mmCIF file of C-alpha atoms and ligand atoms in Angstrom:
data_model
loop_
_atom_site.group_PDB
_atom_site.id
_atom_site.type_symbol
_atom_site.label_atom_id
_atom_site.label_comp_id
_atom_site.label_asym_id
_atom_site.label_seq_id
_atom_site.Cartn_x
_atom_site.Cartn_y
_atom_site.Cartn_z
ATOM 1 C CA MET A 1 -0.065 0.160 0.027
ATOM 2 C CA SER A 2 1.416 3.289 -0.947
ATOM 3 C CA THR A 3 1.189 6.343 1.736
ATOM 4 C CA LYS A 4 -1.859 8.038 1.649
ATOM 5 C CA TYR A 5 -1.257 12.043 1.581
ATOM 6 C CA THR A 6 -3.233 15.382 1.960
ATOM 7 C CA VAL A 7 -2.425 16.832 -1.119
ATOM 8 C CA ALA A 8 -2.935 20.751 -1.992
ATOM 9 C CA VAL A 9 -2.717 22.035 -5.458
ATOM 10 C CA LEU A 10 -2.093 25.796 -5.954
ATOM 11 C CA GLY A 11 -3.649 26.816 -9.807
ATOM 12 C CA THR A 12 -6.164 24.812 -11.173
ATOM 13 C CA GLY A 13 -5.941 25.635 -14.699
ATOM 14 C CA THR A 14 -5.005 23.249 -17.735
ATOM 15 C CA MET A 15 -2.566 21.163 -15.491
ATOM 16 C CA GLY A 16 -3.727 21.850 -11.810
ATOM 17 C CA GLN A 17 -7.091 20.455 -12.560
ATOM 18 C CA GLY A 18 -5.661 17.336 -13.776
ATOM 19 C CA ILE A 19 -3.302 16.897 -11.244
ATOM 20 C CA ALA A 20 -5.758 17.069 -8.752
ATOM 21 C CA GLN A 21 -8.009 14.515 -10.132
ATOM 22 C CA VAL A 22 -5.029 12.258 -10.530
ATOM 23 C CA ALA A 23 -4.287 12.500 -6.849
ATOM 24 C CA ALA A 24 -7.493 12.190 -5.746
ATOM 25 C CA ALA A 25 -8.182 9.014 -7.895
ATOM 26 C CA ALA A 26 -5.113 7.638 -6.211
ATOM 27 C CA GLY A 27 -6.818 7.879 -3.069
ATOM 28 C CA HIS A 28 -5.161 11.149 -1.847
ATOM 29 C CA ALA A 29 -7.394 13.636 0.075
ATOM 30 C CA THR A 30 -6.909 16.307 -2.209
ATOM 31 C CA ARG A 31 -7.519 20.148 -1.806
ATOM 32 C CA MET A 32 -7.495 22.933 -4.412
ATOM 33 C CA PHE A 33 -7.083 26.924 -4.570
ATOM 34 C CA ASP A 34 -6.846 28.783 -7.845
ATOM 35 C CA ALA A 35 -6.402 32.835 -7.402
ATOM 36 C CA GLY A 36 -8.694 33.463 -10.471
ATOM 37 C CA GLU A 37 -12.636 34.191 -9.446
ATOM 38 C CA GLY A 38 -14.268 30.958 -9.398
ATOM 39 C CA ARG A 39 -11.781 28.692 -11.212
ATOM 40 C CA ALA A 40 -11.395 26.457 -8.315
ATOM 41 C CA LYS A 41 -15.203 25.553 -8.736
ATOM 42 C CA ALA A 42 -14.997 25.278 -12.456
ATOM 43 C CA ALA A 43 -12.047 22.825 -12.033
ATOM 44 C CA LEU A 44 -14.373 20.651 -9.563
ATOM 45 C CA THR A 45 -16.983 20.787 -12.003
ATOM 46 C CA ALA A 46 -14.790 19.806 -15.245
ATOM 47 C CA ILE A 47 -13.323 17.094 -12.925
ATOM 48 C CA ALA A 48 -16.947 15.571 -12.584
ATOM 49 C CA ALA A 49 -17.651 16.091 -16.089
ATOM 50 C CA GLN A 50 -14.734 14.399 -16.928
ATOM 51 C CA LEU A 51 -15.260 11.376 -14.690
ATOM 52 C CA GLU A 52 -18.785 10.958 -15.982
ATOM 53 C CA LYS A 53 -17.604 10.603 -19.639
ATOM 54 C CA LEU A 54 -15.270 7.961 -17.959
ATOM 55 C CA VAL A 55 -18.012 6.279 -16.414
ATOM 56 C CA GLN A 56 -20.041 6.200 -19.817
ATOM 57 C CA LYS A 57 -17.060 4.513 -21.611
ATOM 58 C CA GLY A 58 -17.305 1.880 -18.614
ATOM 59 C CA LYS A 59 -13.363 2.654 -17.570
ATOM 60 C CA VAL A 60 -14.329 4.197 -14.364
ATOM 61 C CA THR A 61 -16.833 2.226 -11.884
ATOM 62 C CA ASP A 62 -19.283 4.404 -9.650
ATOM 63 C CA GLU A 63 -17.823 3.538 -6.917
ATOM 64 C CA ALA A 64 -14.441 4.923 -7.859
ATOM 65 C CA ARG A 65 -15.822 7.762 -9.326
ATOM 66 C CA ALA A 66 -17.391 8.550 -6.163
ATOM 67 C CA ALA A 67 -14.194 7.766 -4.107
ATOM 68 C CA THR A 68 -12.475 10.489 -6.326
ATOM 69 C CA MET A 69 -15.022 12.785 -5.988
ATOM 70 C CA LYS A 70 -14.983 12.617 -1.973
ATOM 71 C CA ASN A 71 -11.307 13.003 -2.022
ATOM 72 C CA LEU A 72 -11.673 16.479 -3.338
ATOM 73 C CA SER A 73 -12.577 19.956 -2.076
ATOM 74 C CA ILE A 74 -11.738 23.657 -2.898
ATOM 75 C CA GLY A 75 -10.835 26.241 -0.505
ATOM 76 C CA PRO A 76 -10.857 30.261 -0.640
ATOM 77 C CA THR A 77 -7.129 30.736 0.093
ATOM 78 C CA PRO A 78 -3.828 29.029 -0.490
ATOM 79 C CA LYS A 79 -3.435 28.826 3.444
ATOM 80 C CA ASP A 80 -7.046 26.975 3.825
ATOM 81 C CA VAL A 81 -6.049 24.227 1.223
ATOM 82 C CA CYS A 82 -2.352 23.826 2.602
ATOM 83 C CA GLU A 83 -3.302 23.493 6.447
ATOM 84 C CA GLY A 84 -1.814 20.184 7.663
ATOM 85 C CA ALA A 85 -0.827 19.368 4.043
ATOM 86 C CA ASP A 86 1.794 16.609 3.436
ATOM 87 C CA LEU A 87 2.615 17.789 -0.232
ATOM 88 C CA VAL A 88 2.005 20.905 -2.269
ATOM 89 C CA ILE A 89 1.827 21.066 -5.873
ATOM 90 C CA GLU A 90 1.895 24.423 -7.347
ATOM 91 C CA ALA A 91 0.553 24.282 -10.925
ATOM 92 C CA ALA A 92 0.432 28.239 -10.927
ATOM 93 C CA PRO A 93 1.835 30.207 -14.320
ATOM 94 C CA GLU A 94 5.663 30.153 -15.371
ATOM 95 C CA ASP A 95 6.782 32.629 -12.981
ATOM 96 C CA MET A 96 9.137 32.073 -10.174
ATOM 97 C CA ALA A 97 8.355 35.260 -8.433
ATOM 98 C CA LEU A 98 4.777 33.964 -7.859
ATOM 99 C CA LYS A 99 5.766 30.898 -7.352
ATOM 100 C CA VAL A 100 8.429 31.648 -4.552
ATOM 101 C CA ALA A 101 5.598 33.765 -2.953
ATOM 102 C CA LEU A 102 2.768 31.199 -3.139
ATOM 103 C CA PHE A 103 5.176 28.464 -1.142
ATOM 104 C CA GLU A 104 6.127 31.090 1.179
ATOM 105 C CA GLU A 105 2.522 32.123 1.993
ATOM 106 C CA VAL A 106 1.684 28.474 2.960
ATOM 107 C CA ALA A 107 5.072 27.538 4.391
ATOM 108 C CA LYS A 108 4.089 27.936 7.863
ATOM 109 C CA VAL A 109 1.098 25.883 7.967
ATOM 110 C CA VAL A 110 1.810 22.812 6.223
ATOM 111 C CA ALA A 111 2.383 19.334 7.740
ATOM 112 C CA PRO A 112 6.179 19.297 9.506
ATOM 113 C CA GLY A 113 8.442 17.724 6.763
ATOM 114 C CA ALA A 114 5.892 18.654 3.918
ATOM 115 C CA ILE A 115 7.071 18.322 0.160
ATOM 116 C CA PHE A 116 6.989 21.266 -2.173
ATOM 117 C CA GLY A 117 6.201 20.352 -5.854
ATOM 118 C CA SER A 118 6.241 22.748 -8.424
ATOM 119 C CA ASN A 119 4.930 21.492 -11.702
ATOM 120 C CA THR A 120 7.329 24.021 -13.858
ATOM 121 C CA SER A 121 8.360 23.337 -17.084
ATOM 122 C CA SER A 122 11.875 24.927 -16.820
ATOM 123 C CA LEU A 123 12.364 27.076 -13.954
ATOM 124 C CA SER A 124 14.811 26.111 -11.517
ATOM 125 C CA ILE A 125 13.972 23.961 -8.423
ATOM 126 C CA THR A 126 17.153 24.678 -6.844
ATOM 127 C CA GLU A 127 16.682 28.227 -7.014
ATOM 128 C CA LEU A 128 12.945 27.812 -6.043
ATOM 129 C CA GLY A 129 14.229 25.681 -2.699
ATOM 130 C CA ARG A 130 16.412 28.079 -1.659
ATOM 131 C CA ARG A 131 14.212 31.039 -1.856
ATOM 132 C CA ILE A 132 11.470 29.528 0.085
ATOM 133 C CA GLY A 133 14.236 28.483 2.598
ATOM 134 C CA ALA A 134 13.511 24.640 2.134
ATOM 135 C CA PRO A 135 15.811 23.140 -0.621
ATOM 136 C CA GLU A 136 15.960 19.766 0.854
ATOM 137 C CA ARG A 137 12.001 19.461 0.840
ATOM 138 C CA THR A 138 11.623 21.388 -3.091
ATOM 139 C CA VAL A 139 11.397 19.092 -5.895
ATOM 140 C CA GLY A 140 9.815 19.201 -9.378
ATOM 141 C CA LEU A 141 6.838 17.247 -10.274
ATOM 142 C CA HIS A 142 6.428 17.823 -13.784
ATOM 143 C CA PHE A 143 3.865 16.210 -15.248
ATOM 144 C CA PHE A 144 2.160 16.409 -18.771
ATOM 145 C CA ASN A 145 -0.662 17.474 -20.566
ATOM 146 C CA PRO A 146 -3.293 15.955 -19.741
ATOM 147 C CA PRO A 147 -2.297 14.554 -16.549
ATOM 148 C CA PRO A 148 -5.017 11.940 -16.361
ATOM 149 C CA VAL A 149 -3.873 10.493 -19.728
ATOM 150 C CA MET A 150 -0.137 10.843 -19.869
ATOM 151 C CA GLU A 151 2.034 8.323 -17.941
ATOM 152 C CA LEU A 152 4.969 10.421 -17.779
ATOM 153 C CA LEU A 153 6.182 11.894 -14.409
ATOM 154 C CA GLU A 154 9.449 14.021 -14.638
ATOM 155 C CA VAL A 155 10.925 14.393 -11.178
ATOM 156 C CA VAL A 156 13.369 16.995 -10.902
ATOM 157 C CA ARG A 157 16.055 17.065 -8.194
ATOM 158 C CA GLY A 158 17.379 20.424 -7.315
ATOM 159 C CA LEU A 159 20.824 20.621 -5.841
ATOM 160 C CA GLY A 160 19.598 20.513 -2.340
ATOM 161 C CA THR A 161 16.667 18.278 -2.423
ATOM 162 C CA SER A 162 17.362 15.274 0.286
ATOM 163 C CA ASP A 163 17.141 11.722 -1.193
ATOM 164 C CA GLU A 164 14.055 11.232 1.350
ATOM 165 C CA THR A 165 12.418 13.680 -0.923
ATOM 166 C CA VAL A 166 13.328 12.154 -3.949
ATOM 167 C CA GLU A 167 12.310 8.812 -3.019
ATOM 168 C CA ARG A 168 8.829 9.811 -1.599
ATOM 169 C CA SER A 169 8.219 11.475 -4.947
ATOM 170 C CA LEU A 170 9.187 8.480 -7.223
ATOM 171 C CA ALA A 171 6.822 6.435 -4.850
ATOM 172 C CA PHE A 172 4.090 8.990 -4.807
ATOM 173 C CA ALA A 173 4.499 8.738 -8.708
ATOM 174 C CA ARG A 174 4.222 5.337 -9.102
ATOM 175 C CA GLY A 175 0.994 5.469 -6.791
ATOM 176 C CA LEU A 176 -0.640 7.532 -9.547
ATOM 177 C CA LYS A 177 0.182 4.715 -11.814
ATOM 178 C CA LYS A 178 2.881 7.212 -13.426
ATOM 179 C CA THR A 179 5.961 6.277 -14.870
ATOM 180 C CA PRO A 180 8.560 8.571 -13.151
ATOM 181 C CA ILE A 181 11.887 9.667 -14.621
ATOM 182 C CA LEU A 182 14.593 11.325 -12.361
ATOM 183 C CA VAL A 183 16.169 14.249 -14.113
ATOM 184 C CA ARG A 184 18.600 16.754 -12.927
ATOM 185 C CA ASP A 185 17.967 19.984 -12.513
ATOM 186 C CA VAL A 186 18.946 21.734 -15.464
ATOM 187 C CA PRO A 187 17.359 24.404 -17.555
ATOM 188 C CA GLY A 188 14.131 22.850 -19.263
ATOM 189 C CA PHE A 189 14.847 19.385 -17.679
ATOM 190 C CA ALA A 190 14.822 16.722 -20.346
ATOM 191 C CA THR A 191 11.626 17.002 -21.885
ATOM 192 C CA SER A 192 10.662 20.561 -22.243
ATOM 193 C CA ARG A 193 14.443 21.534 -23.691
ATOM 194 C CA LEU A 194 13.601 19.129 -26.335
ATOM 195 C CA GLY A 195 9.818 19.316 -26.826
ATOM 196 C CA VAL A 196 9.632 23.012 -27.627
ATOM 197 C CA ILE A 197 12.507 23.123 -29.745
ATOM 198 C CA LEU A 198 10.709 20.918 -32.529
ATOM 199 C CA GLY A 199 7.337 23.351 -31.743
ATOM 200 C CA CYS A 200 9.616 26.284 -32.466
ATOM 201 C CA GLU A 201 11.007 24.940 -35.546
ATOM 202 C CA ALA A 202 7.601 23.937 -36.889
ATOM 203 C CA MET A 203 6.710 27.801 -36.199
ATOM 204 C CA ARG A 204 9.590 29.147 -38.264
ATOM 205 C CA MET A 205 8.263 26.802 -41.170
ATOM 206 C CA LEU A 206 5.155 27.984 -41.058
ATOM 207 C CA GLU A 207 5.693 31.534 -40.777
ATOM 208 C CA SER A 208 8.173 31.202 -43.922
ATOM 209 C CA GLY A 209 5.265 29.372 -45.579
ATOM 210 C CA VAL A 210 6.915 25.662 -46.061
ATOM 211 C CA ALA A 211 3.501 24.222 -45.631
ATOM 212 C CA SER A 212 0.254 24.460 -43.624
ATOM 213 C CA ALA A 213 -0.018 24.018 -40.114
ATOM 214 C CA GLU A 214 -1.808 20.806 -40.632
ATOM 215 C CA ASP A 215 0.466 19.363 -43.154
ATOM 216 C CA ILE A 216 3.720 20.358 -40.854
ATOM 217 C CA ASP A 217 1.708 18.510 -37.915
ATOM 218 C CA ARG A 218 0.729 15.507 -40.159
ATOM 219 C CA GLY A 219 4.074 15.159 -41.311
ATOM 220 C CA MET A 220 5.367 14.316 -37.822
ATOM 221 C CA GLU A 221 2.258 12.392 -36.896
ATOM 222 C CA LEU A 222 2.281 10.010 -39.981
ATOM 223 C CA GLY A 223 6.274 10.363 -40.894
ATOM 224 C CA TYR A 224 7.759 9.860 -37.473
ATOM 225 C CA ARG A 225 4.944 8.447 -35.827
ATOM 226 C CA HIS A 226 4.722 11.438 -33.087
ATOM 227 C CA PRO A 227 1.056 11.068 -31.556
ATOM 228 C CA MET A 228 0.329 15.057 -32.295
ATOM 229 C CA GLY A 229 1.932 17.325 -34.350
ATOM 230 C CA PRO A 230 4.011 19.937 -32.533
ATOM 231 C CA LEU A 231 1.744 22.929 -33.688
ATOM 232 C CA LYS A 232 -1.235 21.079 -32.082
ATOM 233 C CA LEU A 233 0.692 20.116 -29.260
ATOM 234 C CA THR A 234 1.700 23.776 -28.739
ATOM 235 C CA ASP A 235 -2.468 24.601 -28.862
ATOM 236 C CA LEU A 236 -2.839 22.121 -26.283
ATOM 237 C CA VAL A 237 -0.117 23.336 -24.290
ATOM 238 C CA GLY A 238 -1.034 26.921 -24.397
ATOM 239 C CA LEU A 239 0.987 29.536 -26.770
ATOM 240 C CA ASP A 240 1.475 31.817 -23.531
ATOM 241 C CA VAL A 241 3.245 28.876 -21.571
ATOM 242 C CA ARG A 242 5.391 27.827 -24.482
ATOM 243 C CA LEU A 243 6.725 31.440 -24.909
ATOM 244 C CA ALA A 244 7.261 31.729 -21.091
ATOM 245 C CA ILE A 245 9.461 28.569 -21.515
ATOM 246 C CA LEU A 246 11.221 29.816 -24.381
ATOM 247 C CA ASP A 247 12.109 33.097 -23.191
ATOM 248 C CA HIS A 248 13.489 31.433 -19.990
ATOM 249 C CA LEU A 249 15.559 28.925 -22.098
ATOM 250 C CA THR A 250 16.793 31.738 -24.458
ATOM 251 C CA LYS A 251 18.524 33.268 -21.408
ATOM 252 C CA GLU A 252 19.412 30.332 -19.756
ATOM 253 C CA ILE A 253 20.914 28.321 -22.518
ATOM 254 C CA GLY A 254 20.874 30.654 -25.792
ATOM 255 C CA GLU A 255 19.510 31.774 -28.900
ATOM 256 C CA GLN A 256 18.353 28.237 -30.557
ATOM 257 C CA PHE A 257 15.454 29.501 -28.105
ATOM 258 C CA ARG A 258 14.458 32.312 -29.600
ATOM 259 C CA ALA A 259 10.706 32.569 -29.579
ATOM 260 C CA PRO A 260 9.640 32.943 -33.459
ATOM 261 C CA PRO A 261 7.570 36.411 -33.870
ATOM 262 C CA ILE A 262 4.551 34.527 -34.999
ATOM 263 C CA LEU A 263 4.391 33.020 -31.379
ATOM 264 C CA ARG A 264 4.693 36.429 -29.449
ATOM 265 C CA GLN A 265 2.420 38.058 -31.952
ATOM 266 C CA MET A 266 -0.612 35.416 -31.292
ATOM 267 C CA VAL A 267 0.196 35.599 -27.582
ATOM 268 C CA ARG A 268 -0.161 39.370 -27.857
ATOM 269 C CA ALA A 269 -3.474 38.832 -29.445
ATOM 270 C CA GLY A 270 -4.729 36.396 -27.198
ATOM 271 C CA LYS A 271 -4.654 33.461 -29.499
ATOM 272 C CA LEU A 272 -3.417 30.965 -26.532
ATOM 273 C CA GLY A 273 -4.447 27.857 -28.230
ATOM 274 C CA LYS A 274 -7.400 25.304 -27.124
ATOM 275 C CA LYS A 275 -8.205 27.290 -23.826
ATOM 276 C CA THR A 276 -9.242 30.563 -25.557
ATOM 277 C CA GLY A 277 -10.475 28.429 -28.740
ATOM 278 C CA GLU A 278 -7.952 29.807 -31.203
ATOM 279 C CA GLY A 279 -4.125 29.110 -31.686
ATOM 280 C CA PHE A 280 -2.626 27.387 -34.889
ATOM 281 C CA TYR A 281 -5.655 25.896 -34.890
ATOM 282 C CA ARG A 282 -9.687 26.471 -34.323
ATOM 283 C CA TRP A 283 -10.866 24.619 -31.183
ATOM 284 C CA VAL A 284 -14.435 23.722 -31.535
ATOM 285 C CA ASP A 285 -15.858 21.232 -28.912
ATOM 286 C CA GLY A 286 -12.514 20.323 -27.764
ATOM 287 C CA ALA A 287 -11.330 19.399 -31.228
ATOM 288 C CA PRO A 288 -8.688 21.147 -33.543
ATOM 289 C CA GLN A 289 -10.277 22.524 -36.949
ATOM 290 C CA PRO A 290 -7.971 23.960 -39.798
ATOM 291 C CA LYS A 291 -8.119 27.677 -39.739
HETATM 292 N N1 NAD B 1 0.289 23.631 -20.346
HETATM 293 C C1 NAD B 1 0.817 22.303 -20.089
HETATM 294 O O1 NAD B 1 0.736 21.633 -21.221
HETATM 295 C C2 NAD B 1 1.899 22.328 -18.941
HETATM 296 C C3 NAD B 1 2.623 21.053 -19.018
HETATM 297 C C4 NAD B 1 3.382 20.988 -17.899
HETATM 298 C C5 NAD B 1 3.734 21.993 -16.985
HETATM 299 N N2 NAD B 1 2.755 22.858 -17.240
HETATM 300 C C6 NAD B 1 3.556 24.126 -16.036
HETATM 301 O O2 NAD B 1 2.214 24.124 -15.454
HETATM 302 C C7 NAD B 1 2.319 25.270 -14.852
HETATM 303 C C8 NAD B 1 0.950 25.832 -15.038
HETATM 304 O O3 NAD B 1 0.451 25.766 -16.336
HETATM 305 P P1 NAD B 1 -0.911 25.520 -16.940
HETATM 306 O O4 NAD B 1 -0.681 25.515 -18.289
HETATM 307 O O5 NAD B 1 -1.894 24.908 -16.124
HETATM 308 O O6 NAD B 1 -1.514 27.260 -16.765
HETATM 309 P P2 NAD B 1 -3.068 27.760 -16.842
HETATM 310 O O7 NAD B 1 -2.505 29.290 -17.244
HETATM 311 O O8 NAD B 1 -3.842 27.084 -17.299
HETATM 312 O O9 NAD B 1 -3.443 27.681 -15.205
HETATM 313 C C9 NAD B 1 -2.612 28.731 -14.249
HETATM 314 C C10 NAD B 1 -3.822 28.795 -13.122
HETATM 315 O O10 NAD B 1 -3.056 29.441 -12.128
HETATM 316 C C11 NAD B 1 -3.888 30.330 -11.537
HETATM 317 N N3 NAD B 1 -3.210 31.415 -10.934
HETATM 318 C C12 NAD B 1 -2.600 32.282 -11.037
HETATM 319 N N4 NAD B 1 -1.661 33.295 -10.121
HETATM 320 C C13 NAD B 1 -2.143 32.194 -9.025
HETATM 321 C C14 NAD B 1 -1.727 32.415 -7.862
HETATM 322 N N5 NAD B 1 -1.153 33.074 -7.200
HETATM 323 N N6 NAD B 1 -2.135 31.133 -6.763
HETATM 324 C C15 NAD B 1 -3.217 30.283 -7.371
HETATM 325 N N7 NAD B 1 -3.440 30.242 -8.692
HETATM 326 C C16 NAD B 1 -2.905 31.224 -9.516
HETATM 327 C C17 NAD B 1 -4.738 31.142 -12.931
HETATM 328 O O11 NAD B 1 -5.749 31.247 -12.339
HETATM 329 C C18 NAD B 1 -4.849 29.579 -13.645
HETATM 330 O O12 NAD B 1 -6.142 28.926 -13.533
HETATM 331 C C19 NAD B 1 3.232 26.611 -15.070
HETATM 332 O O13 NAD B 1 4.547 26.237 -14.367
HETATM 333 C C20 NAD B 1 3.632 25.217 -16.649
HETATM 334 O O14 NAD B 1 5.136 25.842 -16.971
HETATM 335 C C21 NAD B 1 2.406 23.246 -18.175
#
């Protein structure tokens, strides 16, 4: 039997909602907070709808759905949901200062020895741990989109992360039925660094008229057996999220990560991908349509 935790998820957007669902389904009491008005409640409703679909398809039993929903709750402030928590997972926007402020705000109310897990795609776990004054208990728990479906969990070890935190994180990942990989804390870790470069090149190709978005994606899907082309994937991830990662990696690693102008322009126009209904595709009822 794996250890059951009280888990607090801070930020219930694209990722936090799915992370909370996965944690609750694995039997952890899971509390959610989001700074956006009504967003934690919306996440709870969306998880219920998600589970209903799975029940309809026969993939989840009624009992399992009820148990998952029973494990989920929302709270009005970060402190409320983190009171006595064994594990805090933040899935707030990709901004170091914001993540530091969130963990600092809850540090005094969590359970003794609690782990601070960050879902960051690229920021330094070492720096985060130092800035919140708990390097040994800070770890990267990098889930993939959408968390209930994707099997990988990248566990990122900062310079100060203790062996115990790493072991507990790996066990937590396995308890969620994820396959963890353990990665040293380098900018972009093992996955984002490689993933964004492909997306970046696809955008440059679109910009210079090499082919349509659909054909660039089809090339990778049919020619290289990628389950999803790089532009569709960028829409799914969120263009703003990808831009933040690229800006960070440009600073940390170099010019090969410089964001293509088309990406910056689309973010400025509010075309953030699936979550706003338009990115490199138009999204209708959750499915991509050519523009
Ligand atoms: N989108 C992806 O595919 C993906 C994949 C892996 C990791 N990540 C990482 O996960 C994190 C979240 O990304 P996302 O795509 O879910 O973003 P998102 O924009 O969909 O969600 C972020 C949520 O955080 C909330 N928020 C803002 N400030 C907050 C605060 N101070 N406290 C609590 N909540 C706050 C927002 O209201 C929003 O609901 C980022 O660090 C990102 O790099 C994203």
